[in-house]
mmCIF file of C-alpha atoms and ligand atoms in Angstrom:
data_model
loop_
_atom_site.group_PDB
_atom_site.id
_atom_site.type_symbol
_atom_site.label_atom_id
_atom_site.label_comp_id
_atom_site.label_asym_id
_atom_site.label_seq_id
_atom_site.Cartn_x
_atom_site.Cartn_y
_atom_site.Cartn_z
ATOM 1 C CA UNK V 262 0.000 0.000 0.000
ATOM 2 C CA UNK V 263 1.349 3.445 -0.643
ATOM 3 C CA UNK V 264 -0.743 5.893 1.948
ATOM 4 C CA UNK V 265 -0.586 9.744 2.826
ATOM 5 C CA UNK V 266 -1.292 9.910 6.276
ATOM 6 C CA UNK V 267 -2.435 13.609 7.095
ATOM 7 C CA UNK V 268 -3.558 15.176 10.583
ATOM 8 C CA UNK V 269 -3.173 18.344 12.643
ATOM 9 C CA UNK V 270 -0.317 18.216 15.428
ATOM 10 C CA UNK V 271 -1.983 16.699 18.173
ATOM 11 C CA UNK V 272 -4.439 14.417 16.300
ATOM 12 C CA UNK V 273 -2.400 10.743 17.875
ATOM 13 C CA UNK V 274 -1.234 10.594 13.912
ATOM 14 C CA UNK V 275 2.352 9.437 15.432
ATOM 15 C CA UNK V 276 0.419 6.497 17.454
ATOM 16 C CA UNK V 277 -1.918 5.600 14.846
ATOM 17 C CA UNK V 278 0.825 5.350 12.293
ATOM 18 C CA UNK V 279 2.313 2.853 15.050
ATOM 19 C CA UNK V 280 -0.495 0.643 14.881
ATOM 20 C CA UNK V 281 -0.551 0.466 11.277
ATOM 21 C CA UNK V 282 2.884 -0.454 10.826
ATOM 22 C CA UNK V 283 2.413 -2.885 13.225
ATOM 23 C CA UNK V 284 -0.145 -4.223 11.336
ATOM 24 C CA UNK V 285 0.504 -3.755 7.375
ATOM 25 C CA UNK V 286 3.960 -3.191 7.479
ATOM 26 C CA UNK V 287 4.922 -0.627 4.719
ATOM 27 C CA UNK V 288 8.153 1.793 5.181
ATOM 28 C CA UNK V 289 7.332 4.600 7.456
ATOM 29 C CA UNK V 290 8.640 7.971 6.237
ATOM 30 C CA UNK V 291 8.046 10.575 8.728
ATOM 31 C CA UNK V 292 9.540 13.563 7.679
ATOM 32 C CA UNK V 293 9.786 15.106 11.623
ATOM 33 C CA UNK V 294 11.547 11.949 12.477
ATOM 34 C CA UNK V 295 13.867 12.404 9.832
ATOM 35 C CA UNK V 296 14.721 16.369 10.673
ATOM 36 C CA UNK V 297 15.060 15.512 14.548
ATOM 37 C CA UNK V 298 17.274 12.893 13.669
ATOM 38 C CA UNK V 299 19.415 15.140 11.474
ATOM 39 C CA UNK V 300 18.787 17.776 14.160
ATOM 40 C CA UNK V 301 20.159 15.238 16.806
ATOM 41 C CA UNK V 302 23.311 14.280 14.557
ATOM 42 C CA UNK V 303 24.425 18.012 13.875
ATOM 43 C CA UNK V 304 24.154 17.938 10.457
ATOM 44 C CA UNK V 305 23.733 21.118 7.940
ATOM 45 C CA UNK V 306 20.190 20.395 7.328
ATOM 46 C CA UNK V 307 18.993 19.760 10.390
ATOM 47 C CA UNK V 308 20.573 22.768 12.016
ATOM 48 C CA UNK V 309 19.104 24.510 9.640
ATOM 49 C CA UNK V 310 15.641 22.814 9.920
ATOM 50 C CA UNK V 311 15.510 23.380 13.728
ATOM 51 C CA UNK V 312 15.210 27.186 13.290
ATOM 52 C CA UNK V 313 11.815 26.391 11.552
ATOM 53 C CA UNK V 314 10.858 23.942 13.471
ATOM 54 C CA UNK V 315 11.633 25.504 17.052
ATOM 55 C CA UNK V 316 9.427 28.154 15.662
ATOM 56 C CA UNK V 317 6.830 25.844 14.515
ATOM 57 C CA UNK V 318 7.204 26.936 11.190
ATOM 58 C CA UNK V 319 7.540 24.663 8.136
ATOM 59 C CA UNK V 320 11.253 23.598 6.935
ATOM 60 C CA UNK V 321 11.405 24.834 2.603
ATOM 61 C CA UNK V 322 9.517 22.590 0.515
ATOM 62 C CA UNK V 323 12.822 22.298 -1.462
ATOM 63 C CA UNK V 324 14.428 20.939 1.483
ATOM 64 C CA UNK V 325 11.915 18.248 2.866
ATOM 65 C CA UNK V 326 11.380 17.552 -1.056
ATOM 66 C CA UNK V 327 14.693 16.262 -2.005
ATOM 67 C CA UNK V 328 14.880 14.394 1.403
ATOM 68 C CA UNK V 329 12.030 12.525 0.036
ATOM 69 C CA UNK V 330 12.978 12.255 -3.589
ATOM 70 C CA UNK V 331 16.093 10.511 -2.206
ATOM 71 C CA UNK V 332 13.835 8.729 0.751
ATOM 72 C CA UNK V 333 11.602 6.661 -1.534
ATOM 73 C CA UNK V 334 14.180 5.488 -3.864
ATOM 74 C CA UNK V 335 15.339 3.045 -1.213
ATOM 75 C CA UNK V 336 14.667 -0.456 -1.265
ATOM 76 C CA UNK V 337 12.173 -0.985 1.460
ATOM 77 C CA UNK V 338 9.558 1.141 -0.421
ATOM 78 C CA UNK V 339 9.361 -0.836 -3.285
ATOM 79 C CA UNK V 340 6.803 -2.955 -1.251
ATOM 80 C CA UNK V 341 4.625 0.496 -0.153
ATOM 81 C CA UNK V 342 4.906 2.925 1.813
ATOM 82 C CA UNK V 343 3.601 5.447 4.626
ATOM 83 C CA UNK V 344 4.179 9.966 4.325
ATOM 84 C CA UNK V 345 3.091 10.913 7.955
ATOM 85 C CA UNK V 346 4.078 14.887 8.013
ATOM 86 C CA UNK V 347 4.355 14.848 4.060
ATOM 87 C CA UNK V 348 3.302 16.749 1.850
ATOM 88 C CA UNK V 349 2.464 19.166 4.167
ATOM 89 C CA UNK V 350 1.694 22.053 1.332
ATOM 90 C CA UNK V 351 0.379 21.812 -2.248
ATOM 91 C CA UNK V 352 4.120 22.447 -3.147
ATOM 92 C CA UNK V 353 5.336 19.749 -1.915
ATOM 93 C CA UNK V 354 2.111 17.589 -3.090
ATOM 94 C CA UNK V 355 2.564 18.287 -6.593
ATOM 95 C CA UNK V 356 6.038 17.471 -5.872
ATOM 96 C CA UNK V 357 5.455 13.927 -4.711
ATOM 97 C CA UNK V 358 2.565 13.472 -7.673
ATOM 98 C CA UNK V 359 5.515 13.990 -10.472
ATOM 99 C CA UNK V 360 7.827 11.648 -8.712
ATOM 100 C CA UNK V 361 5.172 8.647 -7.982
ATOM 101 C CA UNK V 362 4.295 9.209 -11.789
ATOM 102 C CA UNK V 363 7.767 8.886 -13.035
ATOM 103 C CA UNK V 364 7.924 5.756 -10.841
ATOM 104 C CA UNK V 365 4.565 4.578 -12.013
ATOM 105 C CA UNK V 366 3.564 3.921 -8.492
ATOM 106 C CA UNK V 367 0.383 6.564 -7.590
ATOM 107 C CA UNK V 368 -0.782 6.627 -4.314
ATOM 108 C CA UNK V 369 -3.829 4.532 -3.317
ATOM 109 C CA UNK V 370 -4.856 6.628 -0.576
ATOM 110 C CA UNK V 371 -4.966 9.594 1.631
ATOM 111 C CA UNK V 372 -6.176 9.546 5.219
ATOM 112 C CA UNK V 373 -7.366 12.187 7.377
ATOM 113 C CA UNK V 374 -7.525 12.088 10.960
ATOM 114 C CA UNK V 375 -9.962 14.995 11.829
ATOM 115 C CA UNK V 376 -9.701 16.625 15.305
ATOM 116 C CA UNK V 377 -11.727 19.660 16.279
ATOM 117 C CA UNK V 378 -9.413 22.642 17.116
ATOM 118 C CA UNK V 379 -10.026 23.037 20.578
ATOM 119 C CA UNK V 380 -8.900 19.695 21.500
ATOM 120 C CA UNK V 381 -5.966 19.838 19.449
ATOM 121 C CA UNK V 382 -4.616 22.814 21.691
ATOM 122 C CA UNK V 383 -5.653 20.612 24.911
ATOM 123 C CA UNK V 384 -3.705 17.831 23.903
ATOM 124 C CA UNK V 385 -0.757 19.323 22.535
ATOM 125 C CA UNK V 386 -0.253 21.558 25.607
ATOM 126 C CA UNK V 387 -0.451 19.017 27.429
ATOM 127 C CA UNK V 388 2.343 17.170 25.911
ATOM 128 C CA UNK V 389 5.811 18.848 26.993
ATOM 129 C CA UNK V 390 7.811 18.312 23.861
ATOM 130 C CA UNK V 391 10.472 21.068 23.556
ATOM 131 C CA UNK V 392 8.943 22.148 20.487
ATOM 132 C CA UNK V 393 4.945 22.665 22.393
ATOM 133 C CA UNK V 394 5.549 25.761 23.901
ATOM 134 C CA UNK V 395 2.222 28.227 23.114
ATOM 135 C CA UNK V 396 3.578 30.192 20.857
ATOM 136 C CA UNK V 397 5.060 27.317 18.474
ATOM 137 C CA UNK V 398 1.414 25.682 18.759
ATOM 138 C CA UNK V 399 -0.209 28.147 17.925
ATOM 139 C CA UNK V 400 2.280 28.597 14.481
ATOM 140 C CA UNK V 401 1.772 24.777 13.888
ATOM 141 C CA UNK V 402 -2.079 24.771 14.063
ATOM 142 C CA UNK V 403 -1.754 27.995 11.799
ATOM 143 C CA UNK V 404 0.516 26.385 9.410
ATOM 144 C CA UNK V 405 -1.479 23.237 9.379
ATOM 145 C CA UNK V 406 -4.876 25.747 8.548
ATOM 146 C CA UNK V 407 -3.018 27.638 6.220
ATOM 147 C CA UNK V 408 -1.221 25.737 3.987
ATOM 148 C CA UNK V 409 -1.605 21.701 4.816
ATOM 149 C CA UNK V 410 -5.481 21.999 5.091
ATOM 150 C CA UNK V 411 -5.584 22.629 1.282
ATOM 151 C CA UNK V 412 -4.561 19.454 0.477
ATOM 152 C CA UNK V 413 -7.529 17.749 1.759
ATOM 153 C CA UNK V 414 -9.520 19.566 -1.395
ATOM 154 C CA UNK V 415 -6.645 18.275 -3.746
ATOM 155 C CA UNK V 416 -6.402 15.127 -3.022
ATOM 156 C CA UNK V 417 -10.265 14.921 -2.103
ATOM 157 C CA UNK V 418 -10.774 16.108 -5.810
ATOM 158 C CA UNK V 419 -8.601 13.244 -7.060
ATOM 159 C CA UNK V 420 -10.940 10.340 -4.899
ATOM 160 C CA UNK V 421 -7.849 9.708 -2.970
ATOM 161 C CA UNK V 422 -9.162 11.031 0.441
ATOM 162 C CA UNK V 423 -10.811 9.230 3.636
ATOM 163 C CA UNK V 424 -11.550 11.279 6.820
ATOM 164 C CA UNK V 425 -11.556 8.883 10.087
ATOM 165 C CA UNK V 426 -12.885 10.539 13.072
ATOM 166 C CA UNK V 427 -9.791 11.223 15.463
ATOM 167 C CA UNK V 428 -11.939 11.241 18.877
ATOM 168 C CA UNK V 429 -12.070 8.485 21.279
ATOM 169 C CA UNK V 430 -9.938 5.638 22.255
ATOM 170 C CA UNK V 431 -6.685 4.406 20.687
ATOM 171 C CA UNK V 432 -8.292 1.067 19.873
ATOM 172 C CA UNK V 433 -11.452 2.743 18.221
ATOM 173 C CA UNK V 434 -10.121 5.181 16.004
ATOM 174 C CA UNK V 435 -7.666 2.194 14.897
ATOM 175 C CA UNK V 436 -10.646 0.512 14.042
ATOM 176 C CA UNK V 437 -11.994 3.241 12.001
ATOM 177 C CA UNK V 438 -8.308 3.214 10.079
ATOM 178 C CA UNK V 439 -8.808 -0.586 9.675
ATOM 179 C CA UNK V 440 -12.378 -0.531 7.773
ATOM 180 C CA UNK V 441 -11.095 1.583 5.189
ATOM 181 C CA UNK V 442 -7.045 -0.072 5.366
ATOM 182 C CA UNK V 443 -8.279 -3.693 5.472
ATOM 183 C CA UNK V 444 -9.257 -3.541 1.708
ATOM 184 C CA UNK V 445 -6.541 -2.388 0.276
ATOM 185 C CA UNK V 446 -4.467 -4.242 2.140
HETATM 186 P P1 AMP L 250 6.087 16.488 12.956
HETATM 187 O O1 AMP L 250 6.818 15.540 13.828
HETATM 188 O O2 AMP L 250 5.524 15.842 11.706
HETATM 189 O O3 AMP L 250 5.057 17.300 13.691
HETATM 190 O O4 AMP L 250 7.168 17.548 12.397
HETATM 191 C C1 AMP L 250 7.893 18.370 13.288
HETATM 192 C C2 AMP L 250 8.364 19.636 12.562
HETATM 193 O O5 AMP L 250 9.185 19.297 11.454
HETATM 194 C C3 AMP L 250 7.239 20.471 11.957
HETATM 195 O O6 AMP L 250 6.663 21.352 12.910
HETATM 196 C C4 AMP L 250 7.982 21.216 10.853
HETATM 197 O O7 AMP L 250 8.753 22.274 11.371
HETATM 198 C C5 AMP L 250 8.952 20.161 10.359
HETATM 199 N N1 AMP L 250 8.361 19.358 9.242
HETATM 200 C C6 AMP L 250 8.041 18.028 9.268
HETATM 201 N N2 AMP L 250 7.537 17.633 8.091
HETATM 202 C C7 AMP L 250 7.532 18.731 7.285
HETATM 203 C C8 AMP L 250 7.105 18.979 5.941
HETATM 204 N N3 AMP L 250 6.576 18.005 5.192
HETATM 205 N N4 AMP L 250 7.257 20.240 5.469
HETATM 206 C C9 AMP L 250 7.788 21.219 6.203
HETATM 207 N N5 AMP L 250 8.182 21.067 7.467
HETATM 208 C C10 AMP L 250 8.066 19.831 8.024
#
């Protein structure tokens, strides 16, 4: 399966995206593990793409592009593949479309978890990572209304989109994910 896994910050799409690795096992290429991790080893990129992300800001499309472009030629994605944190604008989206169609491999789906606002803000203050202070929430909810919510239309537009319900338990909302995953699986 080759899935775009979008949500707000705060709506569990880091456990959820557990889960279904557990379960369906495709590479999992989450683009804020991969800039903490080049954060954490020093290098020029992720120096670079801490400023943004300290802020809550977005990293440069042209960055977290090629990191992808070079991402998905590995080996492991051959069998499919999960983006949780990309695309994250229609920049980036567009970017991804040209590659899978070069490749010949589209994507067979997009999920949404949805997550009213007001949650999102209770959670995510409530979750102490170094990038959750107020201020940097606030900038990710904004960037996520501003210029991640449009994909929804795009990819809605291309009958690539599910919305699952993001409230309730772990196991429930997994359940949701399952109905839809389960037949393309
Ligand atoms: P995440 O763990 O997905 O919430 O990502 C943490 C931070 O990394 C975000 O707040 C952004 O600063 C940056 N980031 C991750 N993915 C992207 C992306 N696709 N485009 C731009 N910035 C990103």
């Amino acid at each position: 399966m080759r899935l775009v896994f979008i949500g707000p910050p705060g709506a569990g799409k880091g456990t959820q995206a557990e889960r279904l690795i557990a379960k369906y096992h495709p590479a999992h290429l989450s683009t804020g593990d991969m800039l903490r991790a080049a954060r954490d080893a020093k290098t020029e990129i992720g120096l670079k793409a801490d400023e943004y992300m300290s802020a809550g800001a977005l990293v440069p499309d042209e960055v977290i592009i090629s990191i992808i472009e070079e991402r998905l030629t590995a080996d492991d994605c051959a069998e499919g593949f999960l983006l949780d944190g990309f695309p994250r604008t229609i920049a980036q989206a567009e970017a991804l479309d040209e590659m899978l169609t070069k490749k010949n491999t589209p994507l067979d789906l997009v999920l949404e978890l949805r997550v009213p606002e007001e949650e999102l803000f209770k959670r995510l203050a409530g979750r102490g990572r170094a990038d959750d202070t107020p201020e940097a929430i606030r900038n990710r909810l904004t960037s996520y209304a501003n210029q991640t919510s449009p994909l929804l239309d795009y990819y809605s537009k291309k009958g690539l989109l599910q919305t699952i319900n993001g409230l309730g338990t772990i196991d429930e909302i997994f359940t949701r994910m399952e109905g839809i995953l389960d037949k393309i699986a």
